[in-house]
PDB file of C-alpha atoms in Angstrom:
ATOM      1  CA  GLY W   1       0.331  -0.221  -0.139  1.00  0.00           C
ATOM      2  CA  ALA W   2       0.695   3.950  -0.139  1.00  0.00           C
ATOM      3  CA  VAL W   3       3.252   5.327   2.489  1.00  0.00           C
ATOM      4  CA  VAL W   4       4.075   8.163   3.595  1.00  0.00           C
ATOM      5  CA  SER W   5       7.534   8.548   5.996  1.00  0.00           C
ATOM      6  CA  GLN W   6       8.003  11.718   8.298  1.00  0.00           C
ATOM      7  CA  HIS W   7      11.387  13.229   9.272  1.00  0.00           C
ATOM      8  CA  PRO W   8      12.393  12.924  12.250  1.00  0.00           C
ATOM      9  CA  SER W   9      10.300  11.101  14.400  1.00  0.00           C
ATOM     10  CA  TRP W  10      10.828  13.243  17.414  1.00  0.00           C
ATOM     11  CA  VAL W  11      12.907  16.001  18.238  1.00  0.00           C
ATOM     12  CA  ILE W  12      13.773  17.767  21.222  1.00  0.00           C
ATOM     13  CA  CYS W  13      14.413  22.158  20.788  1.00  0.00           C
ATOM     14  CA  LYS W  14      15.729  24.814  22.217  1.00  0.00           C
ATOM     15  CA  SER W  15      12.983  27.851  22.423  1.00  0.00           C
ATOM     16  CA  GLY W  16      13.752  30.510  19.784  1.00  0.00           C
ATOM     17  CA  THR W  17      14.865  27.757  17.102  1.00  0.00           C
ATOM     18  CA  SER W  18      12.999  26.873  14.043  1.00  0.00           C
ATOM     19  CA  VAL W  19      12.074  22.958  13.704  1.00  0.00           C
ATOM     20  CA  LYS W  20      11.715  21.112  10.304  1.00  0.00           C
ATOM     21  CA  ILE W  21       9.234  18.516   9.135  1.00  0.00           C
ATOM     22  CA  GLU W  22       9.622  16.702   6.735  1.00  0.00           C
ATOM     23  CA  CYS W  23       7.070  14.259   5.138  1.00  0.00           C
ATOM     24  CA  ARG W  24       7.160  12.632   1.994  1.00  0.00           C
ATOM     25  CA  SER W  25       4.962  10.172  -0.287  1.00  0.00           C
ATOM     26  CA  LEU W  26       6.999   7.505  -1.047  1.00  0.00           C
ATOM     27  CA  ASP W  27       5.286   5.279  -3.490  1.00  0.00           C
ATOM     28  CA  PHE W  28       3.283   7.769  -5.092  1.00  0.00           C
ATOM     29  CA  GLN W  29       2.282  11.168  -5.690  1.00  0.00           C
ATOM     30  CA  ALA W  30       0.816  13.490  -3.914  1.00  0.00           C
ATOM     31  CA  THR W  31      -0.685  16.196  -4.632  1.00  0.00           C
ATOM     32  CA  THR W  32      -2.246  17.430  -2.173  1.00  0.00           C
ATOM     33  CA  MET W  33      -0.556  16.728   1.786  1.00  0.00           C
ATOM     34  CA  PHE W  34      -2.161  17.517   5.218  1.00  0.00           C
ATOM     35  CA  TRP W  35      -0.910  18.923   8.379  1.00  0.00           C
ATOM     36  CA  TYR W  36      -2.347  17.923  11.314  1.00  0.00           C
ATOM     37  CA  ARG W  37      -1.897  18.532  15.262  1.00  0.00           C
ATOM     38  CA  GLN W  38      -2.519  16.270  17.409  1.00  0.00           C
ATOM     39  CA  PHE W  39      -2.304  17.044  21.266  1.00  0.00           C
ATOM     40  CA  PRO W  40      -2.089  13.782  23.971  1.00  0.00           C
ATOM     41  CA  LYS W  41      -5.390  12.063  24.557  1.00  0.00           C
ATOM     42  CA  GLN W  42      -7.273  14.475  21.908  1.00  0.00           C
ATOM     43  CA  SER W  43      -8.389  13.871  17.826  1.00  0.00           C
ATOM     44  CA  LEU W  44      -6.183  15.682  15.402  1.00  0.00           C
ATOM     45  CA  MET W  45      -6.594  19.322  14.443  1.00  0.00           C
ATOM     46  CA  LEU W  46      -6.164  20.487  10.840  1.00  0.00           C
ATOM     47  CA  MET W  47      -3.350  23.069  10.878  1.00  0.00           C
ATOM     48  CA  ALA W  48      -3.009  23.455   6.800  1.00  0.00           C
ATOM     49  CA  THR W  49      -3.543  22.067   3.312  1.00  0.00           C
ATOM     50  CA  SER W  50      -0.414  21.949   1.000  1.00  0.00           C
ATOM     51  CA  ASN W  51      -0.496  21.845  -2.932  1.00  0.00           C
ATOM     52  CA  GLU W  52       2.444  21.127  -4.620  1.00  0.00           C
ATOM     53  CA  GLY W  53       3.392  24.299  -6.758  1.00  0.00           C
ATOM     54  CA  SER W  54       1.508  26.337  -4.308  1.00  0.00           C
ATOM     55  CA  LYS W  55       1.075  28.272  -1.434  1.00  0.00           C
ATOM     56  CA  ALA W  56      -0.799  25.996   1.579  1.00  0.00           C
ATOM     57  CA  THR W  57      -4.294  27.209   2.629  1.00  0.00           C
ATOM     58  CA  TYR W  58      -4.371  27.383   6.747  1.00  0.00           C
ATOM     59  CA  GLU W  59      -6.872  26.391   9.133  1.00  0.00           C
ATOM     60  CA  GLN W  60      -8.911  29.359  11.032  1.00  0.00           C
ATOM     61  CA  GLY W  61      -6.786  30.209  14.352  1.00  0.00           C
ATOM     62  CA  VAL W  62      -3.181  28.673  12.900  1.00  0.00           C
ATOM     63  CA  GLU W  63      -0.342  31.559  12.105  1.00  0.00           C
ATOM     64  CA  LYS W  64       0.949  30.647   8.857  1.00  0.00           C
ATOM     65  CA  ASP W  65       4.728  32.361   9.966  1.00  0.00           C
ATOM     66  CA  LYS W  66       5.046  30.363  12.291  1.00  0.00           C
ATOM     67  CA  PHE W  67       3.767  26.700  10.988  1.00  0.00           C
ATOM     68  CA  LEU W  68       5.758  27.742   7.504  1.00  0.00           C
ATOM     69  CA  ILE W  69       4.693  25.038   4.777  1.00  0.00           C
ATOM     70  CA  ASN W  70       6.368  23.898   1.811  1.00  0.00           C
ATOM     71  CA  HIS W  71       5.091  21.813  -0.944  1.00  0.00           C
ATOM     72  CA  ALA W  72       7.838  22.389  -3.005  1.00  0.00           C
ATOM     73  CA  SER W  73       6.977  18.661  -4.828  1.00  0.00           C
ATOM     74  CA  LEU W  74       4.696  15.332  -5.553  1.00  0.00           C
ATOM     75  CA  THR W  75       6.461  13.831  -2.719  1.00  0.00           C
ATOM     76  CA  LEU W  76       7.665  15.832  -0.448  1.00  0.00           C
ATOM     77  CA  SER W  77       5.912  18.676   2.106  1.00  0.00           C
ATOM     78  CA  THR W  78       8.049  20.345   4.698  1.00  0.00           C
ATOM     79  CA  LEU W  79       6.575  21.915   7.930  1.00  0.00           C
ATOM     80  CA  THR W  80       8.933  24.051   9.535  1.00  0.00           C
ATOM     81  CA  VAL W  81       8.187  25.509  13.204  1.00  0.00           C
ATOM     82  CA  THR W  82       9.429  29.053  13.526  1.00  0.00           C
ATOM     83  CA  SER W  83      10.559  30.642  16.948  1.00  0.00           C
ATOM     84  CA  ALA W  84       9.434  27.446  18.462  1.00  0.00           C
ATOM     85  CA  HIS W  85       8.005  27.296  22.454  1.00  0.00           C
ATOM     86  CA  PRO W  86       6.685  24.593  25.491  1.00  0.00           C
ATOM     87  CA  GLU W  87       3.381  25.426  23.735  1.00  0.00           C
ATOM     88  CA  ASP W  88       4.223  24.253  19.877  1.00  0.00           C
ATOM     89  CA  SER W  89       4.937  20.805  22.102  1.00  0.00           C
ATOM     90  CA  SER W  90       3.402  18.154  19.972  1.00  0.00           C
ATOM     91  CA  PHE W  91       2.915  15.344  17.946  1.00  0.00           C
ATOM     92  CA  TYR W  92       2.706  16.210  14.406  1.00  0.00           C
ATOM     93  CA  ILE W  93       0.964  13.971  11.560  1.00  0.00           C
ATOM     94  CA  CYS W  94       1.339  14.359   7.543  1.00  0.00           C
ATOM     95  CA  SER W  95      -1.063  12.824   5.342  1.00  0.00           C
ATOM     96  CA  ALA W  96      -0.850  12.415   2.103  1.00  0.00           C
ATOM     97  CA  ARG W  97      -3.643  12.601  -1.250  1.00  0.00           C
ATOM     98  CA  ASP W  98      -2.745  10.254  -4.238  1.00  0.00           C
ATOM     99  CA  PHE W  99      -3.407  11.356  -7.236  1.00  0.00           C
ATOM    100  CA  GLY W 100      -6.224  10.511  -9.093  1.00  0.00           C
ATOM    101  CA  ASP W 101      -7.961   9.553  -5.195  1.00  0.00           C
ATOM    102  CA  THR W 102     -10.889  11.924  -4.392  1.00  0.00           C
ATOM    103  CA  LEU W 103     -10.847  10.131  -0.731  1.00  0.00           C
ATOM    104  CA  GLU W 104      -7.952   8.667   0.603  1.00  0.00           C
ATOM    105  CA  GLN W 105      -5.312   9.835   2.678  1.00  0.00           C
ATOM    106  CA  TYR W 106      -2.401   8.116   3.342  1.00  0.00           C
ATOM    107  CA  PHE W 107      -0.504   9.365   7.012  1.00  0.00           C
ATOM    108  CA  GLY W 108       2.608   9.259   8.443  1.00  0.00           C
ATOM    109  CA  PRO W 109       3.817   8.166  11.484  1.00  0.00           C
ATOM    110  CA  GLY W 110       4.128  11.245  12.997  1.00  0.00           C
ATOM    111  CA  THR W 111       6.811  13.883  14.270  1.00  0.00           C
ATOM    112  CA  ARG W 112       6.870  14.007  18.573  1.00  0.00           C
ATOM    113  CA  LEU W 113       8.218  17.944  19.277  1.00  0.00           C
ATOM    114  CA  THR W 114       9.780  18.666  22.471  1.00  0.00           C
ATOM    115  CA  VAL W 115      10.792  22.417  23.153  1.00  0.00           C
ATOM    116  CA  THR W 116      12.269  22.928  26.185  1.00  0.00           C
TER     117      THR W 116
ATOM    118  CA  GLY B   1     -20.023  23.449   9.695  1.00  0.00           C
ATOM    119  CA  ASP B   2     -18.982  19.857   9.516  1.00  0.00           C
ATOM    120  CA  SER B   3     -18.546  18.078  12.654  1.00  0.00           C
ATOM    121  CA  VAL B   4     -18.075  14.376  14.096  1.00  0.00           C
ATOM    122  CA  THR B   5     -19.035  13.433  17.590  1.00  0.00           C
ATOM    123  CA  GLN B   6     -17.955  10.192  18.293  1.00  0.00           C
ATOM    124  CA  MET B   7     -18.388   8.341  21.907  1.00  0.00           C
ATOM    125  CA  GLU B   8     -15.931   8.922  24.602  1.00  0.00           C
ATOM    126  CA  GLY B   9     -13.249   6.370  26.621  1.00  0.00           C
ATOM    127  CA  PRO B  10     -11.561   4.087  27.017  1.00  0.00           C
ATOM    128  CA  VAL B  11     -13.600   1.195  26.468  1.00  0.00           C
ATOM    129  CA  THR B  12     -12.313  -1.880  27.768  1.00  0.00           C
ATOM    130  CA  LEU B  13     -13.563  -5.402  27.032  1.00  0.00           C
ATOM    131  CA  SER B  14     -12.247  -8.622  27.753  1.00  0.00           C
ATOM    132  CA  GLU B  15     -11.036 -10.689  24.497  1.00  0.00           C
ATOM    133  CA  GLU B  16     -14.060 -12.396  22.101  1.00  0.00           C
ATOM    134  CA  ALA B  17     -16.750  -9.480  23.319  1.00  0.00           C
ATOM    135  CA  PHE B  18     -18.675  -7.893  21.276  1.00  0.00           C
ATOM    136  CA  LEU B  19     -17.927  -4.125  20.549  1.00  0.00           C
ATOM    137  CA  THR B  20     -19.714  -0.956  19.001  1.00  0.00           C
ATOM    138  CA  ILE B  21     -18.405   1.916  19.122  1.00  0.00           C
ATOM    139  CA  ASN B  22     -20.625   4.898  17.986  1.00  0.00           C
ATOM    140  CA  CYS B  23     -20.098   7.712  15.693  1.00  0.00           C
ATOM    141  CA  THR B  24     -22.745  10.667  14.713  1.00  0.00           C
ATOM    142  CA  TYR B  25     -21.586  13.396  12.589  1.00  0.00           C
ATOM    143  CA  THR B  26     -23.200  16.140  11.096  1.00  0.00           C
ATOM    144  CA  ALA B  27     -22.775  17.946   7.354  1.00  0.00           C
ATOM    145  CA  THR B  28     -24.078  20.328   4.688  1.00  0.00           C
ATOM    146  CA  GLY B  29     -23.088  17.972   1.777  1.00  0.00           C
ATOM    147  CA  TYR B  30     -23.021  14.171   1.103  1.00  0.00           C
ATOM    148  CA  PRO B  31     -19.800  13.229   3.528  1.00  0.00           C
ATOM    149  CA  SER B  32     -17.842  10.148   2.945  1.00  0.00           C
ATOM    150  CA  LEU B  33     -17.423   8.862   6.127  1.00  0.00           C
ATOM    151  CA  PHE B  34     -14.026   6.925   7.769  1.00  0.00           C
ATOM    152  CA  TRP B  35     -12.882   4.378  10.840  1.00  0.00           C
ATOM    153  CA  TYR B  36      -9.070   5.325  11.155  1.00  0.00           C
ATOM    154  CA  VAL B  37      -7.358   2.914  13.442  1.00  0.00           C
ATOM    155  CA  GLN B  38      -3.741   4.008  15.798  1.00  0.00           C
ATOM    156  CA  TYR B  39      -2.321   1.299  16.884  1.00  0.00           C
ATOM    157  CA  PRO B  40       0.060   2.411  20.088  1.00  0.00           C
ATOM    158  CA  GLY B  41       3.089   3.872  18.675  1.00  0.00           C
ATOM    159  CA  GLU B  42       2.131   4.172  14.716  1.00  0.00           C
ATOM    160  CA  GLY B  43       0.654   6.616  12.438  1.00  0.00           C
ATOM    161  CA  LEU B  44      -2.904   6.224  11.710  1.00  0.00           C
ATOM    162  CA  GLN B  45      -4.441   3.495   9.200  1.00  0.00           C
ATOM    163  CA  LEU B  46      -7.669   3.201   6.914  1.00  0.00           C
ATOM    164  CA  LEU B  47      -9.832   1.081   8.909  1.00  0.00           C
ATOM    165  CA  LEU B  48     -12.902   0.803   6.043  1.00  0.00           C
ATOM    166  CA  LYS B  49     -14.667   3.422   3.901  1.00  0.00           C
ATOM    167  CA  ALA B  50     -17.815   4.213   2.965  1.00  0.00           C
ATOM    168  CA  THR B  51     -18.995   6.894   0.467  1.00  0.00           C
ATOM    169  CA  LYS B  52     -23.056   6.539   0.222  1.00  0.00           C
ATOM    170  CA  ALA B  53     -26.232   6.006   2.215  1.00  0.00           C
ATOM    171  CA  ASP B  54     -26.314   2.650   3.178  1.00  0.00           C
ATOM    172  CA  ASP B  55     -23.059   1.165   2.191  1.00  0.00           C
ATOM    173  CA  LYS B  56     -21.493  -1.162   4.826  1.00  0.00           C
ATOM    174  CA  GLY B  57     -17.714  -1.171   4.673  1.00  0.00           C
ATOM    175  CA  SER B  58     -15.819  -3.845   6.382  1.00  0.00           C
ATOM    176  CA  ASN B  59     -12.130  -5.242   7.087  1.00  0.00           C
ATOM    177  CA  LYS B  60     -10.796  -7.153   9.717  1.00  0.00           C
ATOM    178  CA  GLY B  61     -14.127  -8.324  10.691  1.00  0.00           C
ATOM    179  CA  PHE B  62     -14.867  -4.692  11.975  1.00  0.00           C
ATOM    180  CA  GLU B  63     -18.329  -3.305  10.046  1.00  0.00           C
ATOM    181  CA  ALA B  64     -19.881   0.292   9.842  1.00  0.00           C
ATOM    182  CA  THR B  65     -22.951   1.079   7.668  1.00  0.00           C
ATOM    183  CA  TYR B  66     -23.328   4.814   6.884  1.00  0.00           C
ATOM    184  CA  ARG B  67     -27.561   5.887   7.957  1.00  0.00           C
ATOM    185  CA  LYS B  68     -28.200   8.662   6.597  1.00  0.00           C
ATOM    186  CA  GLU B  69     -30.904   9.108   8.672  1.00  0.00           C
ATOM    187  CA  THR B  70     -29.793   8.709  12.013  1.00  0.00           C
ATOM    188  CA  THR B  71     -26.610  10.408  10.503  1.00  0.00           C
ATOM    189  CA  SER B  72     -24.631   7.910  11.899  1.00  0.00           C
ATOM    190  CA  PHE B  73     -22.096   6.142  11.660  1.00  0.00           C
ATOM    191  CA  HIS B  74     -21.291   3.330  14.306  1.00  0.00           C
ATOM    192  CA  LEU B  75     -18.382   0.757  14.165  1.00  0.00           C
ATOM    193  CA  GLU B  76     -18.698  -2.957  15.057  1.00  0.00           C
ATOM    194  CA  LYS B  77     -16.811  -6.034  15.415  1.00  0.00           C
ATOM    195  CA  GLY B  78     -18.546  -9.390  16.957  1.00  0.00           C
ATOM    196  CA  SER B  79     -15.799 -10.755  18.778  1.00  0.00           C
ATOM    197  CA  VAL B  80     -12.510  -8.840  19.653  1.00  0.00           C
ATOM    198  CA  GLN B  81      -8.807  -9.739  20.028  1.00  0.00           C
ATOM    199  CA  VAL B  82      -6.742  -7.540  22.211  1.00  0.00           C
ATOM    200  CA  SER B  83      -4.010  -7.175  19.291  1.00  0.00           C
ATOM    201  CA  ASP B  84      -7.612  -5.001  18.716  1.00  0.00           C
ATOM    202  CA  SER B  85      -6.403  -3.050  21.248  1.00  0.00           C
ATOM    203  CA  ALA B  86      -5.657   0.915  19.490  1.00  0.00           C
ATOM    204  CA  VAL B  87      -6.911   4.127  19.846  1.00  0.00           C
ATOM    205  CA  TYR B  88     -10.513   4.096  16.487  1.00  0.00           C
ATOM    206  CA  PHE B  89     -11.067   7.498  14.817  1.00  0.00           C
ATOM    207  CA  CYS B  90     -14.353   8.518  12.812  1.00  0.00           C
ATOM    208  CA  ALA B  91     -13.524  10.830  10.679  1.00  0.00           C
ATOM    209  CA  LEU B  92     -15.850  12.152   7.325  1.00  0.00           C
ATOM    210  CA  SER B  93     -14.788  13.917   4.012  1.00  0.00           C
ATOM    211  CA  ASP B  94     -17.155  16.168   1.733  1.00  0.00           C
ATOM    212  CA  PRO B  95     -15.125  16.539  -1.362  1.00  0.00           C
ATOM    213  CA  GLY B  96     -17.930  18.658  -2.271  1.00  0.00           C
ATOM    214  CA  THR B  97     -17.797  21.384   0.618  1.00  0.00           C
ATOM    215  CA  GLY B  98     -14.630  20.401   2.417  1.00  0.00           C
ATOM    216  CA  GLY B  99     -11.971  20.780  -0.271  1.00  0.00           C
ATOM    217  CA  PHE B 100     -10.465  17.037   0.678  1.00  0.00           C
ATOM    218  CA  LYS B 101      -9.753  17.784   3.844  1.00  0.00           C
ATOM    219  CA  THR B 102     -10.916  15.025   6.416  1.00  0.00           C
ATOM    220  CA  ILE B 103     -12.910  15.974   9.794  1.00  0.00           C
ATOM    221  CA  PHE B 104     -11.764  13.557  12.676  1.00  0.00           C
ATOM    222  CA  GLY B 105     -14.353  13.045  16.045  1.00  0.00           C
ATOM    223  CA  ALA B 106     -12.064  12.486  19.521  1.00  0.00           C
ATOM    224  CA  GLY B 107     -11.053   9.650  19.155  1.00  0.00           C
ATOM    225  CA  THR B 108     -11.818   6.369  21.333  1.00  0.00           C
ATOM    226  CA  ARG B 109      -9.337   4.297  23.218  1.00  0.00           C
ATOM    227  CA  LEU B 110      -9.827   0.469  23.375  1.00  0.00           C
ATOM    228  CA  PHE B 111      -8.190  -1.998  25.636  1.00  0.00           C
ATOM    229  CA  VAL B 112      -9.147  -5.824  24.849  1.00  0.00           C
ATOM    230  CA  LYS B 113      -7.812  -8.014  27.859  1.00  0.00           C
ATOM    231  CA  ALA B 114      -7.164 -11.286  27.935  1.00  0.00           C
TER     232      ALA B 114
END
């Protein structure tokens, strides 16, 4: 089946620094990728939708200058958390939609970010 | 806007017990409905889906029927196993109005005891 990878799987950074998380579709082309945030024992909150070659669409309440998303190719999207603070600590999950499949999304394993 | 409500957990069952996890939704259009499962330490996996009213999705012994009249998509399994312990998410996607976004319920954690 379709595989989505994320790197790193976990990261610890100091407050004020920036962290980049990569999301790759390994065996299919992803025209659309989604970034979610999951708090402990809670559901996934959609942060933004990114389409290859265009600007990401952010959900209401998500700071686009803080969470920079780049979908540079059909197999790679990146999320950069800029000037991270402890409240940004969370589990970040990406998903990708296969070109031609209007419904199914394939999820990455997630990245655990801890800001100290 | 569209939303998904599912029963709160955790749900604790003994092996071979019957499982029901309730899920209801609100949507302005005609959504497709999904159940995703998240095993400990892993990413979400699609468990089953249904794209229109009265469709039944099934996989690995799990079933759910798209009930438009009650706006529900309850997950059932006749005999659970310890390996079914995971978090289950009900979700909807409405390409007509939601732009392929998926809306998730809060998740229900299932513990199955041997």
